[in-house]
Amino acid sequence: MSDITKLLKTIIFSAVVILAGCDQSRANEYSGGNLGAINHVPGQSINWFKVNDYRVPGTGGGYCCIMLPNKWRPNLTAHIEWEIDPNPREKIPRLKEGVGFEPKALAQHEAKYRRYSADVPIPEYDDACGLTVHFLTCQQVKVTASCLSPSLPDYPIKEPIDMQEPATCPK
């Protein structure tokens, strides 16, 4: 066998091995998507939240990125951590000179912030379009990977936007 034939066989064999390694199941593939949030509780502000350690400032537009499996699988969950300001409209004295707030007054305001965490199921999806976290009353959260707009009737989370906290929260 000539050296060229041996070299060609080695190259072909190596290519087959390499390409076989690239043929992984779609279940193990991930794609990036935006993280968004909707606050359903008027009178409180979400200062920041994290989903599986991906941090987002507040509940504004979508922020990049969270990695989600391309194919949903049973028992898929998200660990959510968040901080709320229960009185975001409180008047905090400003500095007499320069920009900002009086440090003592700001510290007193920030001492009222509350932090929570929850593990929630990620509902089944065909195509993931990022993840939207819904902050509900009683420090409850729901998530969806739906591609639909929240204003559409088929959107999976049905809770109203302006929910009032009940007198007592379920345990």
JSON list of C-alpha atoms in Angstrom, two decimals:
[
{"chain": "A", "resi": 1, "resn": "MET", "atom": "CA", "xyz": [0.00, 0.00, 0.00]},
{"chain": "A", "resi": 2, "resn": "SER", "atom": "CA", "xyz": [1.46, 3.36, -0.98]},
{"chain": "A", "resi": 3, "resn": "ASP", "atom": "CA", "xyz": [2.10, 6.14, 1.49]},
{"chain": "A", "resi": 4, "resn": "ILE", "atom": "CA", "xyz": [-0.52, 8.30, -0.24]},
{"chain": "A", "resi": 5, "resn": "THR", "atom": "CA", "xyz": [-3.16, 5.57, 0.11]},
{"chain": "A", "resi": 6, "resn": "LYS", "atom": "CA", "xyz": [-2.33, 5.18, 3.81]},
{"chain": "A", "resi": 7, "resn": "LEU", "atom": "CA", "xyz": [-2.54, 8.94, 4.28]},
{"chain": "A", "resi": 8, "resn": "LEU", "atom": "CA", "xyz": [-5.91, 9.13, 2.51]},
{"chain": "A", "resi": 9, "resn": "LYS", "atom": "CA", "xyz": [-7.31, 6.27, 4.61]},
{"chain": "A", "resi": 10, "resn": "THR", "atom": "CA", "xyz": [-6.09, 7.99, 7.79]},
{"chain": "A", "resi": 11, "resn": "ILE", "atom": "CA", "xyz": [-7.66, 11.30, 6.75]},
{"chain": "A", "resi": 12, "resn": "ILE", "atom": "CA", "xyz": [-10.99, 9.65, 5.85]},
{"chain": "A", "resi": 13, "resn": "PHE", "atom": "CA", "xyz": [-11.04, 7.62, 9.08]},
{"chain": "A", "resi": 14, "resn": "SER", "atom": "CA", "xyz": [-10.24, 10.75, 11.13]},
{"chain": "A", "resi": 15, "resn": "ALA", "atom": "CA", "xyz": [-12.97, 12.74, 9.36]},
{"chain": "A", "resi": 16, "resn": "VAL", "atom": "CA", "xyz": [-15.56, 10.02, 10.06]},
{"chain": "A", "resi": 17, "resn": "VAL", "atom": "CA", "xyz": [-14.61, 9.91, 13.76]},
{"chain": "A", "resi": 18, "resn": "ILE", "atom": "CA", "xyz": [-14.72, 13.71, 14.07]},
{"chain": "A", "resi": 19, "resn": "LEU", "atom": "CA", "xyz": [-18.06, 14.02, 12.26]},
{"chain": "A", "resi": 20, "resn": "ALA", "atom": "CA", "xyz": [-19.58, 11.21, 14.33]},
{"chain": "A", "resi": 21, "resn": "GLY", "atom": "CA", "xyz": [-18.68, 13.17, 17.45]},
{"chain": "A", "resi": 22, "resn": "CYS", "atom": "CA", "xyz": [-20.59, 16.17, 16.09]},
{"chain": "A", "resi": 23, "resn": "ASP", "atom": "CA", "xyz": [-23.80, 14.16, 15.75]},
{"chain": "A", "resi": 24, "resn": "GLN", "atom": "CA", "xyz": [-25.18, 14.83, 19.23]},
{"chain": "A", "resi": 25, "resn": "SER", "atom": "CA", "xyz": [-28.78, 14.59, 20.28]},
{"chain": "A", "resi": 26, "resn": "ARG", "atom": "CA", "xyz": [-30.82, 17.80, 19.95]},
{"chain": "A", "resi": 27, "resn": "ALA", "atom": "CA", "xyz": [-31.79, 17.30, 23.60]},
{"chain": "A", "resi": 28, "resn": "ASN", "atom": "CA", "xyz": [-28.27, 18.31, 24.62]},
{"chain": "A", "resi": 29, "resn": "GLU", "atom": "CA", "xyz": [-28.19, 21.47, 22.51]},
{"chain": "A", "resi": 30, "resn": "TYR", "atom": "CA", "xyz": [-28.85, 24.89, 24.00]},
{"chain": "A", "resi": 31, "resn": "SER", "atom": "CA", "xyz": [-29.70, 28.25, 22.48]},
{"chain": "A", "resi": 32, "resn": "GLY", "atom": "CA", "xyz": [-29.55, 31.73, 23.94]},
{"chain": "A", "resi": 33, "resn": "GLY", "atom": "CA", "xyz": [-32.67, 33.80, 24.43]},
{"chain": "A", "resi": 34, "resn": "ASN", "atom": "CA", "xyz": [-33.73, 37.05, 26.06]},
{"chain": "A", "resi": 35, "resn": "LEU", "atom": "CA", "xyz": [-34.82, 37.31, 29.67]},
{"chain": "A", "resi": 36, "resn": "GLY", "atom": "CA", "xyz": [-37.85, 39.46, 30.32]},
{"chain": "A", "resi": 37, "resn": "ALA", "atom": "CA", "xyz": [-40.20, 40.10, 33.21]},
{"chain": "A", "resi": 38, "resn": "ILE", "atom": "CA", "xyz": [-43.68, 41.34, 33.97]},
{"chain": "A", "resi": 39, "resn": "ASN", "atom": "CA", "xyz": [-44.52, 42.71, 37.41]},
{"chain": "A", "resi": 40, "resn": "HIS", "atom": "CA", "xyz": [-48.18, 42.01, 38.22]},
{"chain": "A", "resi": 41, "resn": "VAL", "atom": "CA", "xyz": [-48.14, 43.82, 41.59]},
{"chain": "A", "resi": 42, "resn": "PRO", "atom": "CA", "xyz": [-48.66, 47.59, 41.54]},
{"chain": "A", "resi": 43, "resn": "GLY", "atom": "CA", "xyz": [-46.92, 49.60, 44.25]},
{"chain": "A", "resi": 44, "resn": "GLN", "atom": "CA", "xyz": [-43.77, 47.49, 44.33]},
{"chain": "A", "resi": 45, "resn": "SER", "atom": "CA", "xyz": [-40.74, 47.58, 42.09]},
{"chain": "A", "resi": 46, "resn": "ILE", "atom": "CA", "xyz": [-38.49, 44.71, 41.05]},
{"chain": "A", "resi": 47, "resn": "ASN", "atom": "CA", "xyz": [-34.96, 46.08, 41.54]},
{"chain": "A", "resi": 48, "resn": "TRP", "atom": "CA", "xyz": [-33.28, 43.08, 39.91]},
{"chain": "A", "resi": 49, "resn": "PHE", "atom": "CA", "xyz": [-33.82, 39.40, 39.32]},
{"chain": "A", "resi": 50, "resn": "LYS", "atom": "CA", "xyz": [-31.75, 36.36, 38.41]},
{"chain": "A", "resi": 51, "resn": "VAL", "atom": "CA", "xyz": [-32.72, 33.20, 36.58]},
{"chain": "A", "resi": 52, "resn": "ASN", "atom": "CA", "xyz": [-30.22, 30.36, 37.07]},
{"chain": "A", "resi": 53, "resn": "ASP", "atom": "CA", "xyz": [-27.62, 33.02, 37.95]},
{"chain": "A", "resi": 54, "resn": "TYR", "atom": "CA", "xyz": [-28.30, 35.15, 34.83]},
{"chain": "A", "resi": 55, "resn": "ARG", "atom": "CA", "xyz": [-28.92, 38.61, 36.35]},
{"chain": "A", "resi": 56, "resn": "VAL", "atom": "CA", "xyz": [-31.26, 41.25, 34.94]},
{"chain": "A", "resi": 57, "resn": "PRO", "atom": "CA", "xyz": [-31.71, 44.82, 36.23]},
{"chain": "A", "resi": 58, "resn": "GLY", "atom": "CA", "xyz": [-35.41, 45.46, 36.91]},
{"chain": "A", "resi": 59, "resn": "THR", "atom": "CA", "xyz": [-38.34, 44.47, 34.74]},
{"chain": "A", "resi": 60, "resn": "GLY", "atom": "CA", "xyz": [-37.64, 46.58, 31.67]},
{"chain": "A", "resi": 61, "resn": "GLY", "atom": "CA", "xyz": [-37.29, 45.15, 28.19]},
{"chain": "A", "resi": 62, "resn": "GLY", "atom": "CA", "xyz": [-35.58, 41.91, 27.30]},
{"chain": "A", "resi": 63, "resn": "TYR", "atom": "CA", "xyz": [-32.00, 41.39, 28.36]},
{"chain": "A", "resi": 64, "resn": "CYS", "atom": "CA", "xyz": [-29.56, 38.98, 26.82]},
{"chain": "A", "resi": 65, "resn": "CYS", "atom": "CA", "xyz": [-29.20, 36.11, 27.54]},
{"chain": "A", "resi": 66, "resn": "ILE", "atom": "CA", "xyz": [-30.31, 32.88, 29.11]},
{"chain": "A", "resi": 67, "resn": "MET", "atom": "CA", "xyz": [-29.45, 29.46, 27.77]},
{"chain": "A", "resi": 68, "resn": "LEU", "atom": "CA", "xyz": [-32.40, 27.10, 27.31]},
{"chain": "A", "resi": 69, "resn": "PRO", "atom": "CA", "xyz": [-32.40, 23.56, 25.95]},
{"chain": "A", "resi": 70, "resn": "ASN", "atom": "CA", "xyz": [-33.57, 23.45, 22.33]},
{"chain": "A", "resi": 71, "resn": "LYS", "atom": "CA", "xyz": [-35.81, 20.54, 23.29]},
{"chain": "A", "resi": 72, "resn": "TRP", "atom": "CA", "xyz": [-37.93, 20.77, 26.45]},
{"chain": "A", "resi": 73, "resn": "ARG", "atom": "CA", "xyz": [-37.56, 17.90, 28.88]},
{"chain": "A", "resi": 74, "resn": "PRO", "atom": "CA", "xyz": [-39.56, 16.83, 31.94]},
{"chain": "A", "resi": 75, "resn": "ASN", "atom": "CA", "xyz": [-38.67, 18.40, 35.30]},
{"chain": "A", "resi": 76, "resn": "LEU", "atom": "CA", "xyz": [-37.03, 21.43, 33.66]},
{"chain": "A", "resi": 77, "resn": "THR", "atom": "CA", "xyz": [-36.92, 24.15, 36.32]},
{"chain": "A", "resi": 78, "resn": "ALA", "atom": "CA", "xyz": [-35.66, 27.67, 36.80]},
{"chain": "A", "resi": 79, "resn": "HIS", "atom": "CA", "xyz": [-34.17, 29.05, 40.01]},
{"chain": "A", "resi": 80, "resn": "ILE", "atom": "CA", "xyz": [-35.43, 32.63, 40.39]},
{"chain": "A", "resi": 81, "resn": "GLU", "atom": "CA", "xyz": [-33.98, 35.17, 42.84]},
{"chain": "A", "resi": 82, "resn": "TRP", "atom": "CA", "xyz": [-35.27, 38.72, 43.08]},
{"chain": "A", "resi": 83, "resn": "GLU", "atom": "CA", "xyz": [-35.26, 41.89, 45.15]},
{"chain": "A", "resi": 84, "resn": "ILE", "atom": "CA", "xyz": [-38.23, 44.19, 45.55]},
{"chain": "A", "resi": 85, "resn": "ASP", "atom": "CA", "xyz": [-38.60, 47.76, 46.69]},
{"chain": "A", "resi": 86, "resn": "PRO", "atom": "CA", "xyz": [-41.95, 47.78, 48.50]},
{"chain": "A", "resi": 87, "resn": "ASN", "atom": "CA", "xyz": [-42.16, 51.58, 48.31]},
{"chain": "A", "resi": 88, "resn": "PRO", "atom": "CA", "xyz": [-40.54, 52.75, 45.06]},
{"chain": "A", "resi": 89, "resn": "ARG", "atom": "CA", "xyz": [-42.27, 56.15, 45.14]},
{"chain": "A", "resi": 90, "resn": "GLU", "atom": "CA", "xyz": [-40.99, 57.10, 48.59]},
{"chain": "A", "resi": 91, "resn": "LYS", "atom": "CA", "xyz": [-39.48, 60.60, 48.60]},
{"chain": "A", "resi": 92, "resn": "ILE", "atom": "CA", "xyz": [-35.83, 60.25, 49.59]},
{"chain": "A", "resi": 93, "resn": "PRO", "atom": "CA", "xyz": [-34.03, 63.49, 50.46]},
{"chain": "A", "resi": 94, "resn": "ARG", "atom": "CA", "xyz": [-31.48, 64.49, 47.86]},
{"chain": "A", "resi": 95, "resn": "LEU", "atom": "CA", "xyz": [-27.99, 65.81, 48.50]},
{"chain": "A", "resi": 96, "resn": "LYS", "atom": "CA", "xyz": [-27.88, 69.57, 49.00]},
{"chain": "A", "resi": 97, "resn": "GLU", "atom": "CA", "xyz": [-24.92, 69.73, 46.60]},
{"chain": "A", "resi": 98, "resn": "GLY", "atom": "CA", "xyz": [-24.12, 67.44, 43.70]},
{"chain": "A", "resi": 99, "resn": "VAL", "atom": "CA", "xyz": [-26.18, 64.51, 42.51]},
{"chain": "A", "resi": 100, "resn": "GLY", "atom": "CA", "xyz": [-27.68, 61.67, 44.49]},
{"chain": "A", "resi": 101, "resn": "PHE", "atom": "CA", "xyz": [-29.48, 61.00, 47.75]},
{"chain": "A", "resi": 102, "resn": "GLU", "atom": "CA", "xyz": [-28.63, 61.70, 51.36]},
{"chain": "A", "resi": 103, "resn": "PRO", "atom": "CA", "xyz": [-26.66, 58.56, 52.36]},
{"chain": "A", "resi": 104, "resn": "LYS", "atom": "CA", "xyz": [-28.49, 57.96, 55.66]},
{"chain": "A", "resi": 105, "resn": "ALA", "atom": "CA", "xyz": [-31.93, 58.39, 54.08]},
{"chain": "A", "resi": 106, "resn": "LEU", "atom": "CA", "xyz": [-30.99, 56.12, 51.17]},
{"chain": "A", "resi": 107, "resn": "ALA", "atom": "CA", "xyz": [-29.67, 53.46, 53.57]},
{"chain": "A", "resi": 108, "resn": "GLN", "atom": "CA", "xyz": [-32.95, 53.59, 55.53]},
{"chain": "A", "resi": 109, "resn": "HIS", "atom": "CA", "xyz": [-34.92, 53.18, 52.30]},
{"chain": "A", "resi": 110, "resn": "GLU", "atom": "CA", "xyz": [-32.73, 50.31, 51.04]},
{"chain": "A", "resi": 111, "resn": "ALA", "atom": "CA", "xyz": [-33.08, 48.54, 54.40]},
{"chain": "A", "resi": 112, "resn": "LYS", "atom": "CA", "xyz": [-36.74, 47.96, 53.46]},
{"chain": "A", "resi": 113, "resn": "TYR", "atom": "CA", "xyz": [-35.82, 46.03, 50.30]},
{"chain": "A", "resi": 114, "resn": "ARG", "atom": "CA", "xyz": [-36.79, 42.36, 50.44]},
{"chain": "A", "resi": 115, "resn": "ARG", "atom": "CA", "xyz": [-35.21, 39.40, 48.68]},
{"chain": "A", "resi": 116, "resn": "TYR", "atom": "CA", "xyz": [-36.90, 36.17, 47.65]},
{"chain": "A", "resi": 117, "resn": "SER", "atom": "CA", "xyz": [-36.13, 33.02, 45.73]},
{"chain": "A", "resi": 118, "resn": "ALA", "atom": "CA", "xyz": [-38.15, 30.20, 44.22]},
{"chain": "A", "resi": 119, "resn": "ASP", "atom": "CA", "xyz": [-37.67, 27.15, 42.05]},
{"chain": "A", "resi": 120, "resn": "VAL", "atom": "CA", "xyz": [-40.39, 27.01, 39.40]},
{"chain": "A", "resi": 121, "resn": "PRO", "atom": "CA", "xyz": [-41.17, 24.58, 36.60]},
{"chain": "A", "resi": 122, "resn": "ILE", "atom": "CA", "xyz": [-40.57, 25.71, 33.03]},
{"chain": "A", "resi": 123, "resn": "PRO", "atom": "CA", "xyz": [-43.70, 24.65, 31.12]},
{"chain": "A", "resi": 124, "resn": "GLU", "atom": "CA", "xyz": [-43.36, 22.51, 28.03]},
{"chain": "A", "resi": 125, "resn": "TYR", "atom": "CA", "xyz": [-42.43, 24.34, 24.84]},
{"chain": "A", "resi": 126, "resn": "ASP", "atom": "CA", "xyz": [-41.82, 23.44, 21.21]},
{"chain": "A", "resi": 127, "resn": "ASP", "atom": "CA", "xyz": [-39.67, 26.44, 20.36]},
{"chain": "A", "resi": 128, "resn": "ALA", "atom": "CA", "xyz": [-38.10, 28.50, 23.13]},
{"chain": "A", "resi": 129, "resn": "CYS", "atom": "CA", "xyz": [-38.24, 32.24, 22.61]},
{"chain": "A", "resi": 130, "resn": "GLY", "atom": "CA", "xyz": [-36.29, 33.26, 25.69]},
{"chain": "A", "resi": 131, "resn": "LEU", "atom": "CA", "xyz": [-37.85, 33.25, 29.13]},
{"chain": "A", "resi": 132, "resn": "THR", "atom": "CA", "xyz": [-40.37, 35.65, 30.67]},
{"chain": "A", "resi": 133, "resn": "VAL", "atom": "CA", "xyz": [-40.71, 35.76, 34.45]},
{"chain": "A", "resi": 134, "resn": "HIS", "atom": "CA", "xyz": [-44.06, 36.87, 35.90]},
{"chain": "A", "resi": 135, "resn": "PHE", "atom": "CA", "xyz": [-43.91, 38.34, 39.40]},
{"chain": "A", "resi": 136, "resn": "LEU", "atom": "CA", "xyz": [-47.24, 37.68, 41.12]},
{"chain": "A", "resi": 137, "resn": "THR", "atom": "CA", "xyz": [-48.74, 38.44, 44.52]},
{"chain": "A", "resi": 138, "resn": "CYS", "atom": "CA", "xyz": [-47.49, 36.69, 47.66]},
{"chain": "A", "resi": 139, "resn": "GLN", "atom": "CA", "xyz": [-43.97, 36.46, 46.22]},
{"chain": "A", "resi": 140, "resn": "GLN", "atom": "CA", "xyz": [-45.07, 33.86, 43.69]},
{"chain": "A", "resi": 141, "resn": "VAL", "atom": "CA", "xyz": [-43.49, 33.62, 40.24]},
{"chain": "A", "resi": 142, "resn": "LYS", "atom": "CA", "xyz": [-44.32, 31.84, 37.01]},
{"chain": "A", "resi": 143, "resn": "VAL", "atom": "CA", "xyz": [-42.21, 31.53, 33.89]},
{"chain": "A", "resi": 144, "resn": "THR", "atom": "CA", "xyz": [-42.88, 30.84, 30.24]},
{"chain": "A", "resi": 145, "resn": "ALA", "atom": "CA", "xyz": [-40.76, 30.30, 27.15]},
{"chain": "A", "resi": 146, "resn": "SER", "atom": "CA", "xyz": [-43.73, 31.19, 24.94]},
{"chain": "A", "resi": 147, "resn": "CYS", "atom": "CA", "xyz": [-43.11, 33.01, 21.66]},
{"chain": "A", "resi": 148, "resn": "LEU", "atom": "CA", "xyz": [-46.49, 34.77, 21.97]},
{"chain": "A", "resi": 149, "resn": "SER", "atom": "CA", "xyz": [-47.02, 38.34, 23.12]},
{"chain": "A", "resi": 150, "resn": "PRO", "atom": "CA", "xyz": [-48.55, 38.61, 26.62]},
{"chain": "A", "resi": 151, "resn": "SER", "atom": "CA", "xyz": [-51.40, 40.63, 25.09]},
{"chain": "A", "resi": 152, "resn": "LEU", "atom": "CA", "xyz": [-52.62, 37.70, 22.98]},
{"chain": "A", "resi": 153, "resn": "PRO", "atom": "CA", "xyz": [-55.44, 35.46, 24.25]},
{"chain": "A", "resi": 154, "resn": "ASP", "atom": "CA", "xyz": [-53.39, 32.26, 23.79]},
{"chain": "A", "resi": 155, "resn": "TYR", "atom": "CA", "xyz": [-50.54, 33.52, 26.00]},
{"chain": "A", "resi": 156, "resn": "PRO", "atom": "CA", "xyz": [-50.11, 30.82, 28.68]},
{"chain": "A", "resi": 157, "resn": "ILE", "atom": "CA", "xyz": [-50.02, 33.04, 31.80]},
{"chain": "A", "resi": 158, "resn": "LYS", "atom": "CA", "xyz": [-53.48, 34.47, 32.45]},
{"chain": "A", "resi": 159, "resn": "GLU", "atom": "CA", "xyz": [-53.07, 36.42, 35.72]},
{"chain": "A", "resi": 160, "resn": "PRO", "atom": "CA", "xyz": [-54.10, 40.08, 35.40]},
{"chain": "A", "resi": 161, "resn": "ILE", "atom": "CA", "xyz": [-51.42, 42.77, 35.35]},
{"chain": "A", "resi": 162, "resn": "ASP", "atom": "CA", "xyz": [-52.70, 44.77, 38.35]},
{"chain": "A", "resi": 163, "resn": "MET", "atom": "CA", "xyz": [-53.15, 42.17, 41.08]},
{"chain": "A", "resi": 164, "resn": "GLN", "atom": "CA", "xyz": [-53.79, 43.30, 44.64]},
{"chain": "A", "resi": 165, "resn": "GLU", "atom": "CA", "xyz": [-52.02, 41.53, 47.50]},
{"chain": "A", "resi": 166, "resn": "PRO", "atom": "CA", "xyz": [-54.54, 39.48, 49.51]},
{"chain": "A", "resi": 167, "resn": "ALA", "atom": "CA", "xyz": [-54.96, 40.06, 53.25]},
{"chain": "A", "resi": 168, "resn": "THR", "atom": "CA", "xyz": [-53.12, 36.79, 53.88]},
{"chain": "A", "resi": 169, "resn": "CYS", "atom": "CA", "xyz": [-50.98, 34.76, 51.53]},
{"chain": "A", "resi": 170, "resn": "PRO", "atom": "CA", "xyz": [-51.31, 30.98, 51.21]},
{"chain": "A", "resi": 171, "resn": "LYS", "atom": "CA", "xyz": [-48.53, 28.98, 52.82]}
]
